[in-house]
Amino acid sequence: MPHPDHTHQRSDLVRIATAAMTEHGLEPEFSERVKQQLAAITGSGLETGPEIKDLTQLLWCSIDNDDSLDLDQLTVSEPLPQGAVRLRVAIADVDALVKKGTPIDDHAHMNTTSVYTSARIFPMLPERLSTDLSSLNAHEDRLALVSEMVFSADATLTGSSVYRALVRNQAKLAYDAVAAWIVGEGALPAAAAAVPGMEEQLRTQDALAQQLRQRRHEQGSLEFETFQPRALFEGEKVVGIQQQVHNRARQLIEEVMIATNGCMAHFLEQRGGASLRRVVRSPERWLRIVAVAKDYGETLPDQPDSMALAAFLAKRHKADPLRFPDLSLVIIKLMGSGEYVVEAPGATPIGHFGLAVRDYTHSTAPNRRYPDLITSRMVKAALSHQPAPYNQAELSALAEHCTLQENAAQKVERQLRKSEAALLLESRVGQYFDAIVTGSSDKGVWVRTFSPPAEGKLMEASVSLRVGEKIRVKLISTDVERGFIDFVQTH
């Protein structure tokens, strides 16, 4: 523990994050057995065979965060007659290098997910794999599972298939630059401009994604805006906090991934196998959600109704975008978190209440999520007419374990966001900020400052304060180790 007068730096956040991983039952470091297995891997695992199609000449591209190196998926589209579109999505074949029951797989099974904090990433797989040999890196031939979907002119899915292929990423792109270009606020990114035909590719994919998004909205998908700031560093120093913007490029990938996950779920069901599904159940605390809406003068039905809730959320977002992230958080908490379940073929799907989809598995990020690697193995076994690599009992245990570990990872990430904000504000004790009241309970009142976006507790809070009220606050203390930020209200 540092001395009380110690000025915290990035290295302190790394230490705090590492301790938090251990505290929440996650392994922060790779074992010697993992390192030995990794040292024996000499290449990217390029298999050959008649079942593996060579699709390296297609205009594949990746769109991810600016700093993402673990590239899990590529997309490519093809216009068809009468306004139809063929969309292919390639998912990294991580199983080609990471076999079930090996030391690397055991570590991935333990954590079940990569954990992302600003100061340090704790990858599920060693970085030599996740950012190189099993990543769909630019201009490299890689094995992949391809989901091929055909959509009619109104974005109805008319057919789909799944197969193995060899692919090559022709353009590594980033969300913000692609989004700026789509909406006419920036140039076509250089990596795309260098590939003839890539501009048309991206236009086609964006148009299809917006149609798919509209269809889900009509079926009751929920639009949230959550508060997930990330610290910005210059060397060892935190210099700012940035809130992630949900833009058109993120929407493009989101829609394509939802479609792909549905396609993979259907494929496994058609082959008569059980599958690991990601579900958000119909909310048991629906009447609490009804009461929240009533506070805003809106009436929701007595029974869970995603379309009615979607309409309420859209109305509030338009009426009060400033406070919408806080309303989003309230509704998300009342809905309950997502979980993994095993669904047998022919069983009635639980579905995903928030996405307004019935069949949804996690399959699109096997470098960073273990359920996706499990699904990949199930699909590959079905394709080669081999027995499923997991039986029902194994899948049930994995579903429960993956849910627990994902929740633990989210707790680590939340804890570190608080410590990051406390570190940024550590040198600003005594300063004044504009803020909004975000929560009030018997445990206290919480506020969020606008610039920088940081949440903290309001000490000696007035009982008359209401959630959503704008106030002026003074920062009185920070505790980087525990992620505490304390304010008092000023008048």
Short mmCIF file of C-alpha atoms in Angstrom, two decimals:
data_model
loop_
_atom_site.label_atom_id
_atom_site.label_comp_id
_atom_site.label_asym_id
_atom_site.label_seq_id
_atom_site.Cartn_x
_atom_site.Cartn_y
_atom_site.Cartn_z
CA MET A 1 0.00 0.00 0.00
CA PRO A 2 1.50 3.38 -0.98
CA HIS A 3 2.22 6.15 1.53
CA PRO A 4 -0.81 8.51 2.02
CA ASP A 5 1.09 11.37 0.34
CA HIS A 6 1.98 9.19 -2.66
CA THR A 7 0.91 10.61 -6.02
CA HIS A 8 -0.58 7.75 -7.98
CA GLN A 9 0.48 6.79 -11.49
CA ARG A 10 -0.43 4.26 -14.16
CA SER A 11 1.70 1.60 -12.47
CA ASP A 12 -0.55 1.91 -9.39
CA LEU A 13 -3.60 1.20 -11.53
CA VAL A 14 -1.85 -1.91 -12.89
CA ARG A 15 -1.20 -3.05 -9.30
CA ILE A 16 -4.81 -2.31 -8.26
CA ALA A 17 -6.16 -4.13 -11.33
CA THR A 18 -3.96 -7.19 -10.73
CA ALA A 19 -5.10 -7.39 -7.09
CA ALA A 20 -8.75 -6.97 -8.16
CA MET A 21 -8.41 -9.86 -10.63
CA THR A 22 -7.19 -12.18 -7.87
CA GLU A 23 -9.81 -10.92 -5.41
CA HIS A 24 -12.61 -11.76 -7.85
CA GLY A 25 -11.34 -15.26 -8.64
CA LEU A 26 -9.61 -14.49 -11.94
CA GLU A 27 -6.05 -15.44 -12.92
CA PRO A 28 -4.03 -12.29 -13.78
CA GLU A 29 -0.95 -14.14 -15.07
CA PHE A 30 -0.23 -17.08 -17.37
CA SER A 31 1.32 -20.21 -15.83
CA GLU A 32 4.61 -21.82 -16.81
CA ARG A 33 2.65 -24.66 -18.47
CA VAL A 34 0.93 -22.08 -20.70
CA LYS A 35 4.27 -20.52 -21.61
CA GLN A 36 5.71 -23.94 -22.48
CA GLN A 37 2.77 -24.77 -24.76
CA LEU A 38 3.00 -21.33 -26.37
CA ALA A 39 6.73 -21.77 -27.09
CA ALA A 40 5.94 -24.99 -28.99
CA ILE A 41 3.49 -23.24 -31.36
CA THR A 42 5.43 -22.33 -34.49
CA GLY A 43 2.80 -20.86 -36.84
CA SER A 44 -0.80 -19.85 -37.39
CA GLY A 45 -2.15 -23.39 -37.86
CA LEU A 46 -3.00 -23.36 -41.56
CA GLU A 47 -4.86 -26.59 -42.24
CA THR A 48 -5.84 -27.70 -45.72
CA GLY A 49 -8.60 -29.93 -47.00
CA PRO A 50 -11.52 -30.01 -49.42
CA GLU A 51 -13.86 -28.66 -46.70
CA ILE A 52 -11.79 -25.44 -46.32
CA LYS A 53 -12.68 -22.90 -49.02
CA ASP A 54 -10.04 -20.46 -50.25
CA LEU A 55 -11.69 -17.04 -49.89
CA THR A 56 -8.48 -15.03 -49.57
CA GLN A 57 -9.26 -12.96 -52.68
CA LEU A 58 -12.52 -11.49 -51.33
CA LEU A 59 -12.52 -7.87 -50.09
CA TRP A 60 -12.56 -8.73 -46.38
CA CYS A 61 -12.09 -5.93 -43.83
CA SER A 62 -12.06 -5.60 -40.04
CA ILE A 63 -13.59 -2.69 -38.09
CA ASP A 64 -12.65 -2.45 -34.42
CA ASN A 65 -11.31 -0.02 -31.81
CA ASP A 66 -8.32 2.12 -32.76
CA ASP A 67 -6.06 0.18 -30.40
CA SER A 68 -7.54 -3.32 -30.92
CA LEU A 69 -5.00 -5.95 -31.92
CA ASP A 70 -7.11 -9.06 -31.19
CA LEU A 71 -9.15 -9.13 -34.40
CA ASP A 72 -11.90 -11.74 -34.22
CA GLN A 73 -14.07 -11.06 -37.25
CA LEU A 74 -14.02 -9.86 -40.86
CA THR A 75 -16.93 -8.89 -43.13
CA VAL A 76 -17.50 -8.83 -46.87
CA SER A 77 -20.69 -8.22 -48.88
CA GLU A 78 -21.88 -8.81 -52.42
CA PRO A 79 -24.90 -7.16 -54.12
CA LEU A 80 -27.29 -9.70 -55.69
CA PRO A 81 -30.18 -9.25 -58.18
CA GLN A 82 -33.37 -7.44 -57.07
CA GLY A 83 -31.67 -5.57 -54.22
CA ALA A 84 -30.61 -8.64 -52.26
CA VAL A 85 -27.23 -8.81 -50.48
CA ARG A 86 -24.93 -11.71 -49.66
CA LEU A 87 -23.06 -11.06 -46.42
CA ARG A 88 -20.17 -13.20 -45.24
CA VAL A 89 -18.73 -12.93 -41.74
CA ALA A 90 -15.43 -14.68 -40.96
CA ILE A 91 -14.68 -15.62 -37.34
CA ALA A 92 -11.13 -16.46 -36.27
CA ASP A 93 -10.62 -20.23 -35.91
CA VAL A 94 -8.91 -20.08 -32.52
CA ASP A 95 -9.53 -23.80 -31.96
CA ALA A 96 -7.04 -24.54 -34.75
CA LEU A 97 -4.29 -23.52 -32.29
CA VAL A 98 -5.96 -23.88 -28.88
CA LYS A 99 -7.28 -27.41 -28.37
CA LYS A 100 -9.66 -28.42 -25.60
CA GLY A 101 -7.92 -29.48 -22.38
CA THR A 102 -4.49 -27.97 -23.16
CA PRO A 103 -2.81 -25.57 -20.68
CA ILE A 104 -3.75 -22.49 -22.77
CA ASP A 105 -7.35 -23.72 -22.94
CA ASP A 106 -7.34 -24.36 -19.17
CA HIS A 107 -6.37 -20.72 -18.53
CA ALA A 108 -9.04 -19.47 -20.96
CA HIS A 109 -11.56 -21.77 -19.25
CA MET A 110 -10.59 -20.34 -15.86
CA ASN A 111 -11.09 -16.65 -16.74
CA THR A 112 -13.58 -17.14 -19.63
CA THR A 113 -12.95 -13.60 -20.94
CA SER A 114 -10.33 -10.94 -21.55
CA VAL A 115 -10.51 -8.19 -18.94
CA TYR A 116 -10.02 -4.66 -20.25
CA THR A 117 -8.77 -1.90 -17.97
CA SER A 118 -7.14 1.28 -19.26
CA ALA A 119 -3.81 0.64 -17.56
CA ARG A 120 -3.51 -3.06 -18.40
CA ILE A 121 -5.38 -5.64 -20.47
CA PHE A 122 -5.57 -9.17 -19.07
CA PRO A 123 -6.01 -11.22 -22.26
CA MET A 124 -7.83 -14.56 -22.13
CA LEU A 125 -5.22 -15.99 -24.51
CA PRO A 126 -1.49 -15.18 -24.63
CA GLU A 127 -0.96 -12.11 -26.80
CA ARG A 128 1.25 -14.00 -29.26
CA LEU A 129 -1.96 -15.84 -30.17
CA SER A 130 -4.75 -13.30 -29.64
CA THR A 131 -2.97 -10.39 -31.35
CA ASP A 132 -0.97 -12.40 -33.90
CA LEU A 133 -1.29 -16.09 -34.75
CA SER A 134 -5.06 -16.42 -34.12
CA SER A 135 -5.93 -12.79 -34.93
CA LEU A 136 -7.32 -11.93 -38.38
CA ASN A 137 -4.51 -9.48 -39.01
CA ALA A 138 -4.16 -7.38 -42.14
CA HIS A 139 -2.61 -9.12 -45.17
CA GLU A 140 -2.25 -12.48 -43.38
CA ASP A 141 -3.87 -15.78 -44.43
CA ARG A 142 -5.90 -17.16 -41.53
CA LEU A 143 -8.32 -20.03 -40.93
CA ALA A 144 -11.86 -18.97 -40.12
CA LEU A 145 -15.42 -20.14 -39.63
CA VAL A 146 -17.59 -18.30 -42.16
CA SER A 147 -21.26 -17.54 -41.71
CA GLU A 148 -22.78 -16.75 -45.12
CA MET A 149 -26.18 -15.03 -45.13
CA VAL A 150 -28.44 -13.83 -47.94
CA PHE A 151 -30.81 -10.95 -47.21
CA SER A 152 -33.64 -9.80 -49.49
CA ALA A 153 -34.11 -6.13 -50.41
CA ASP A 154 -36.03 -5.50 -47.15
CA ALA A 155 -33.28 -7.21 -45.05
CA THR A 156 -35.22 -10.44 -44.50
CA LEU A 157 -32.84 -13.37 -44.02
CA THR A 158 -33.67 -15.78 -46.86
CA GLY A 159 -30.88 -18.31 -46.42
CA SER A 160 -27.67 -19.04 -44.51
CA SER A 161 -24.83 -21.53 -44.33
CA VAL A 162 -21.73 -22.11 -42.20
CA TYR A 163 -18.40 -23.49 -43.41
CA ARG A 164 -14.64 -23.36 -42.88
CA ALA A 165 -12.44 -21.13 -45.04
CA LEU A 166 -9.07 -19.49 -45.48
CA VAL A 167 -9.40 -15.69 -45.43
CA ARG A 168 -7.21 -12.59 -45.66
CA ASN A 169 -7.97 -9.21 -44.11
CA GLN A 170 -7.51 -6.63 -46.90
CA ALA A 171 -8.09 -3.53 -44.72
CA LYS A 172 -7.76 -3.03 -40.94
CA LEU A 173 -10.18 -0.21 -40.09
CA ALA A 174 -11.27 1.60 -36.91
CA TYR A 175 -14.77 2.55 -35.73
CA ASP A 176 -14.38 6.31 -35.35
CA ALA A 177 -12.71 6.94 -38.71
CA VAL A 178 -15.20 4.74 -40.60
CA ALA A 179 -18.15 6.36 -38.82
CA ALA A 180 -16.89 9.86 -39.63
CA TRP A 181 -16.64 8.88 -43.31
CA ILE A 182 -20.10 7.26 -43.39
CA VAL A 183 -21.78 10.43 -42.08
CA GLY A 184 -19.73 12.73 -44.31
CA GLU A 185 -17.49 14.18 -41.60
CA GLY A 186 -14.20 12.60 -42.70
CA ALA A 187 -12.35 11.05 -45.62
CA LEU A 188 -12.43 7.36 -46.49
CA PRO A 189 -9.74 5.81 -44.24
CA ALA A 190 -6.45 5.28 -46.11
CA ALA A 191 -6.46 1.49 -45.55
CA ALA A 192 -9.86 1.29 -47.30
CA ALA A 193 -8.98 3.79 -50.03
CA ALA A 194 -5.97 1.62 -50.94
CA VAL A 195 -8.26 -1.32 -51.86
CA PRO A 196 -10.30 -0.92 -55.07
CA GLY A 197 -13.96 -1.72 -54.36
CA MET A 198 -13.71 -1.33 -50.56
CA GLU A 199 -15.69 1.93 -50.54
CA GLU A 200 -18.69 0.21 -52.17
CA GLN A 201 -18.26 -2.69 -49.75
CA LEU A 202 -18.59 -0.45 -46.72
CA ARG A 203 -21.57 1.45 -48.17
CA THR A 204 -23.40 -1.83 -48.82
CA GLN A 205 -22.65 -3.17 -45.33
CA ASP A 206 -23.71 0.09 -43.66
CA ALA A 207 -27.00 0.21 -45.61
CA LEU A 208 -27.80 -3.42 -44.71
CA ALA A 209 -26.89 -2.86 -41.05
CA GLN A 210 -29.22 0.13 -40.80
CA GLN A 211 -32.04 -1.96 -42.29
CA LEU A 212 -31.37 -4.78 -39.82
CA ARG A 213 -31.30 -2.25 -36.98
CA GLN A 214 -34.65 -0.82 -38.07
CA ARG A 215 -36.18 -4.31 -38.21
CA ARG A 216 -35.05 -5.08 -34.65
CA HIS A 217 -36.45 -1.75 -33.46
CA GLU A 218 -39.79 -2.67 -34.98
CA GLN A 219 -39.64 -5.94 -33.05
CA GLY A 220 -38.87 -4.18 -29.76
CA SER A 221 -35.07 -4.07 -29.38
CA LEU A 222 -33.96 -1.73 -26.60
CA GLU A 223 -31.60 1.20 -27.13
CA PHE A 224 -29.48 2.05 -24.10
CA GLU A 225 -26.69 4.52 -23.57
CA THR A 226 -24.41 3.48 -20.75
CA PHE A 227 -21.73 5.45 -18.94
CA GLN A 228 -18.43 3.68 -19.76
CA PRO A 229 -15.57 6.18 -19.73
CA ARG A 230 -11.96 5.18 -20.45
CA ALA A 231 -8.85 6.83 -19.05
CA LEU A 232 -6.39 8.42 -21.48
CA PHE A 233 -2.68 8.16 -20.69
CA GLU A 234 0.46 10.01 -21.63
CA GLY A 235 3.17 7.69 -20.37
CA GLU A 236 2.58 7.11 -16.66
CA LYS A 237 0.15 10.00 -16.29
CA VAL A 238 -3.65 9.99 -16.66
CA VAL A 239 -4.46 13.07 -18.74
CA GLY A 240 -8.19 12.67 -19.34
CA ILE A 241 -11.29 10.51 -19.42
CA GLN A 242 -13.20 9.86 -22.62
CA GLN A 243 -16.73 8.57 -22.99
CA GLN A 244 -17.18 6.05 -25.82
CA VAL A 245 -19.58 7.24 -28.53
CA HIS A 246 -21.95 4.70 -30.14
CA ASN A 247 -21.58 5.60 -33.81
CA ARG A 248 -22.61 4.23 -37.22
CA ALA A 249 -19.57 1.95 -37.58
CA ARG A 250 -20.23 0.39 -34.18
CA GLN A 251 -23.85 -0.10 -35.22
CA LEU A 252 -22.67 -1.79 -38.44
CA ILE A 253 -20.59 -4.36 -36.58
CA GLU A 254 -23.21 -4.79 -33.84
CA GLU A 255 -25.95 -5.67 -36.35
CA VAL A 256 -23.71 -7.99 -38.36
CA MET A 257 -22.64 -9.81 -35.17
CA ILE A 258 -26.23 -10.22 -33.94
CA ALA A 259 -27.15 -11.72 -37.34
CA THR A 260 -24.12 -14.04 -37.24
CA ASN A 261 -24.84 -15.22 -33.70
CA GLY A 262 -28.39 -16.05 -34.73
CA CYS A 263 -27.10 -17.92 -37.79
CA MET A 264 -24.70 -20.01 -35.66
CA ALA A 265 -27.48 -20.84 -33.18
CA HIS A 266 -29.76 -21.99 -36.04
CA PHE A 267 -26.96 -24.08 -37.55
CA LEU A 268 -26.36 -25.99 -34.31
CA GLU A 269 -30.09 -26.48 -33.78
CA GLN A 270 -30.51 -27.84 -37.33
CA ARG A 271 -27.69 -30.31 -36.70
CA GLY A 272 -29.58 -31.58 -33.65
CA GLY A 273 -27.05 -30.45 -31.06
CA ALA A 274 -27.37 -28.53 -27.82
CA SER A 275 -25.86 -25.06 -27.80
CA LEU A 276 -24.64 -22.46 -25.35
CA ARG A 277 -26.97 -19.47 -25.64
CA ARG A 278 -26.66 -15.91 -24.34
CA VAL A 279 -30.02 -14.86 -22.88
CA VAL A 280 -31.61 -11.93 -21.10
CA ARG A 281 -34.82 -13.20 -19.56
CA SER A 282 -38.13 -11.38 -19.61
CA PRO A 283 -37.79 -9.04 -16.58
CA GLU A 284 -39.20 -10.39 -13.30
CA ARG A 285 -39.07 -6.84 -11.90
CA TRP A 286 -41.19 -5.49 -14.75
CA LEU A 287 -43.58 -3.70 -12.37
CA ARG A 288 -40.60 -1.74 -11.00
CA ILE A 289 -39.86 -0.67 -14.59
CA VAL A 290 -43.54 0.33 -14.95
CA ALA A 291 -43.16 2.47 -11.82
CA VAL A 292 -40.05 4.19 -13.24
CA ALA A 293 -41.96 5.04 -16.42
CA LYS A 294 -44.84 6.39 -14.34
CA ASP A 295 -42.43 8.86 -12.70
CA TYR A 296 -41.93 10.29 -16.20
CA GLY A 297 -45.68 10.48 -16.82
CA GLU A 298 -45.66 7.40 -19.09
CA THR A 299 -47.77 4.23 -18.86
CA LEU A 300 -46.37 0.78 -19.64
CA PRO A 301 -48.42 -2.45 -19.81
CA ASP A 302 -48.64 -4.68 -16.72
CA GLN A 303 -46.90 -7.56 -18.55
CA PRO A 304 -43.32 -7.41 -19.97
CA ASP A 305 -43.49 -5.73 -23.38
CA SER A 306 -40.19 -4.94 -25.11
CA MET A 307 -41.85 -2.81 -27.81
CA ALA A 308 -43.57 -0.57 -25.26
CA LEU A 309 -40.33 -0.25 -23.27
CA ALA A 310 -38.36 0.52 -26.46
CA ALA A 311 -40.84 3.30 -27.33
CA PHE A 312 -40.55 4.77 -23.81
CA LEU A 313 -36.73 4.72 -23.95
CA ALA A 314 -36.66 6.33 -27.41
CA LYS A 315 -38.99 9.09 -26.21
CA ARG A 316 -36.86 9.80 -23.11
CA HIS A 317 -33.63 9.81 -25.16
CA LYS A 318 -35.09 12.43 -27.46
CA ALA A 319 -36.56 14.51 -24.62
CA ASP A 320 -33.53 14.44 -22.30
CA PRO A 321 -30.30 13.05 -23.79
CA LEU A 322 -28.24 14.44 -20.89
CA ARG A 323 -29.93 12.23 -18.30
CA PHE A 324 -30.56 9.24 -20.57
CA PRO A 325 -27.42 7.27 -19.50
CA ASP A 326 -28.69 7.32 -15.92
CA LEU A 327 -32.18 6.16 -16.91
CA SER A 328 -30.53 3.44 -19.04
CA LEU A 329 -28.60 2.17 -16.03
CA VAL A 330 -31.75 2.04 -13.86
CA ILE A 331 -33.63 0.00 -16.49
CA ILE A 332 -30.67 -2.31 -17.16
CA LYS A 333 -30.39 -3.10 -13.43
CA LEU A 334 -34.12 -3.82 -13.19
CA MET A 335 -34.02 -6.04 -16.29
CA GLY A 336 -31.31 -8.20 -14.78
CA SER A 337 -28.00 -9.18 -16.35
CA GLY A 338 -27.41 -11.54 -19.23
CA GLU A 339 -26.47 -15.15 -18.59
CA TYR A 340 -25.38 -18.26 -20.44
CA VAL A 341 -27.75 -21.22 -20.65
CA VAL A 342 -27.78 -24.54 -22.50
CA GLU A 343 -30.61 -24.96 -24.98
CA ALA A 344 -31.48 -28.37 -26.37
CA PRO A 345 -32.73 -28.72 -29.95
CA GLY A 346 -36.49 -28.32 -30.16
CA ALA A 347 -36.76 -26.53 -26.81
CA THR A 348 -38.54 -23.17 -26.68
CA PRO A 349 -35.81 -20.50 -26.74
CA ILE A 350 -35.61 -18.10 -23.80
CA GLY A 351 -34.34 -15.40 -26.17
CA HIS A 352 -32.66 -12.06 -25.54
CA PHE A 353 -35.22 -9.53 -24.25
CA GLY A 354 -32.95 -6.52 -24.85
CA LEU A 355 -31.97 -7.39 -28.44
CA ALA A 356 -35.45 -8.63 -29.45
CA VAL A 357 -34.03 -11.88 -30.84
CA ARG A 358 -35.02 -15.47 -29.99
CA ASP A 359 -31.93 -17.42 -31.02
CA TYR A 360 -28.66 -15.94 -29.85
CA THR A 361 -25.35 -17.60 -29.12
CA HIS A 362 -21.96 -15.97 -28.55
CA SER A 363 -19.72 -16.95 -31.45
CA THR A 364 -18.02 -13.87 -32.85
CA ALA A 365 -15.12 -13.19 -30.42
CA PRO A 366 -13.23 -16.44 -29.68
CA ASN A 367 -9.95 -14.62 -29.00
CA ARG A 368 -11.50 -12.81 -26.07
CA ARG A 369 -14.57 -14.82 -24.89
CA TYR A 370 -14.55 -18.49 -23.93
CA PRO A 371 -18.23 -19.20 -24.77
CA ASP A 372 -17.39 -18.22 -28.37
CA LEU A 373 -14.53 -20.74 -28.45
CA ILE A 374 -16.89 -23.42 -27.11
CA THR A 375 -19.41 -22.57 -29.86
CA SER A 376 -16.65 -22.67 -32.48
CA ARG A 377 -15.70 -26.20 -31.39
CA MET A 378 -19.34 -27.31 -31.45
CA VAL A 379 -19.78 -25.92 -34.98
CA LYS A 380 -16.55 -27.48 -36.30
CA ALA A 381 -17.55 -30.88 -34.88
CA ALA A 382 -20.99 -30.61 -36.54
CA LEU A 383 -19.41 -29.61 -39.86
CA SER A 384 -17.11 -32.65 -39.84
CA HIS A 385 -19.89 -34.98 -38.56
CA GLN A 386 -17.91 -35.71 -35.39
CA PRO A 387 -19.41 -36.18 -31.90
CA ALA A 388 -19.94 -32.92 -29.98
CA PRO A 389 -16.82 -32.00 -27.95
CA TYR A 390 -18.98 -31.22 -24.89
CA ASN A 391 -21.83 -33.25 -23.41
CA GLN A 392 -24.94 -31.77 -21.79
CA ALA A 393 -23.50 -31.89 -18.25
CA GLU A 394 -20.25 -30.20 -19.36
CA LEU A 395 -22.16 -27.48 -21.20
CA SER A 396 -24.39 -26.81 -18.19
CA ALA A 397 -21.37 -26.46 -15.90
CA LEU A 398 -19.65 -24.19 -18.45
CA ALA A 399 -22.74 -21.98 -18.81
CA GLU A 400 -22.85 -21.39 -15.06
CA HIS A 401 -19.08 -20.86 -14.79
CA CYS A 402 -18.95 -18.45 -17.76
CA THR A 403 -21.78 -16.37 -16.29
CA LEU A 404 -20.02 -16.13 -12.91
CA GLN A 405 -16.62 -15.25 -14.38
CA GLU A 406 -18.04 -12.68 -16.80
CA ASN A 407 -19.77 -10.97 -13.86
CA ALA A 408 -16.46 -11.03 -11.95
CA ALA A 409 -14.64 -9.47 -14.93
CA GLN A 410 -17.24 -6.71 -15.12
CA LYS A 411 -16.71 -5.98 -11.41
CA VAL A 412 -12.95 -5.61 -12.01
CA GLU A 413 -13.53 -3.26 -14.96
CA ARG A 414 -16.04 -1.15 -12.98
CA GLN A 415 -13.70 -0.96 -9.98
CA LEU A 416 -10.84 0.22 -12.19
CA ARG A 417 -12.95 2.87 -13.93
CA LYS A 418 -13.58 4.33 -10.47
CA SER A 419 -9.88 4.23 -9.56
CA GLU A 420 -8.94 5.82 -12.91
CA ALA A 421 -11.34 8.70 -12.30
CA ALA A 422 -10.04 9.12 -8.73
CA LEU A 423 -6.47 9.26 -10.07
CA LEU A 424 -7.36 11.92 -12.63
CA LEU A 425 -9.07 14.04 -9.97
CA GLU A 426 -6.45 13.43 -7.28
CA SER A 427 -4.69 16.73 -8.08
CA ARG A 428 -7.96 18.70 -8.34
CA VAL A 429 -9.24 18.48 -4.75
CA GLY A 430 -10.85 21.80 -3.84
CA GLN A 431 -12.03 22.53 -7.39
CA TYR A 432 -15.67 23.06 -8.41
CA PHE A 433 -17.66 21.11 -11.02
CA ASP A 434 -21.08 21.05 -12.67
CA ALA A 435 -22.77 17.74 -11.96
CA ILE A 436 -25.99 15.77 -12.17
CA VAL A 437 -27.55 13.59 -9.47
CA THR A 438 -27.44 9.98 -10.74
CA GLY A 439 -28.61 7.95 -7.77
CA SER A 440 -30.19 8.19 -4.35
CA SER A 441 -30.72 5.46 -1.78
CA ASP A 442 -30.38 4.82 1.96
CA LYS A 443 -26.63 4.35 1.27
CA GLY A 444 -26.23 7.90 -0.02
CA VAL A 445 -26.52 10.20 -3.02
CA TRP A 446 -24.33 9.85 -6.15
CA VAL A 447 -23.46 12.46 -8.74
CA ARG A 448 -21.69 12.54 -12.10
CA THR A 449 -19.57 15.49 -13.16
CA PHE A 450 -19.78 16.56 -16.80
CA SER A 451 -16.15 17.45 -17.42
CA PRO A 452 -14.38 15.17 -16.78
CA PRO A 453 -17.12 12.47 -16.76
CA ALA A 454 -16.62 11.00 -13.28
CA GLU A 455 -18.96 9.58 -10.65
CA GLY A 456 -18.68 10.10 -6.94
CA LYS A 457 -20.57 10.31 -3.66
CA LEU A 458 -22.20 13.48 -2.37
CA MET A 459 -21.41 13.95 1.30
CA GLU A 460 -23.93 15.64 3.61
CA ALA A 461 -26.48 15.52 0.79
CA SER A 462 -29.76 17.39 1.01
CA VAL A 463 -32.80 15.12 1.31
CA SER A 464 -34.62 17.26 -1.25
CA LEU A 465 -32.26 16.34 -4.12
CA ARG A 466 -33.84 14.35 -6.94
CA VAL A 467 -32.23 12.05 -9.50
CA GLY A 468 -31.60 14.05 -12.67
CA GLU A 469 -31.16 17.38 -10.86
CA LYS A 470 -28.24 19.57 -11.94
CA ILE A 471 -26.07 20.90 -9.11
CA ARG A 472 -22.70 22.54 -8.46
CA VAL A 473 -20.25 20.49 -6.39
CA LYS A 474 -16.82 20.83 -4.81
CA LEU A 475 -14.34 17.93 -4.79
CA ILE A 476 -13.24 17.29 -1.20
CA SER A 477 -11.32 13.98 -1.38
CA THR A 478 -10.23 11.05 -3.55
CA ASP A 479 -9.07 7.52 -2.73
CA VAL A 480 -7.45 5.89 -5.76
CA GLU A 481 -6.93 2.56 -3.98
CA ARG A 482 -10.65 2.10 -3.30
CA GLY A 483 -11.95 4.18 -6.21
CA PHE A 484 -13.72 6.70 -3.97
CA ILE A 485 -14.48 10.27 -5.03
CA ASP A 486 -16.28 12.56 -2.54
CA PHE A 487 -18.02 15.86 -3.26
CA VAL A 488 -20.08 18.39 -1.32
CA GLN A 489 -22.83 20.51 -2.82
CA THR A 490 -22.19 24.24 -3.14
CA HIS A 491 -24.78 26.96 -3.62
#
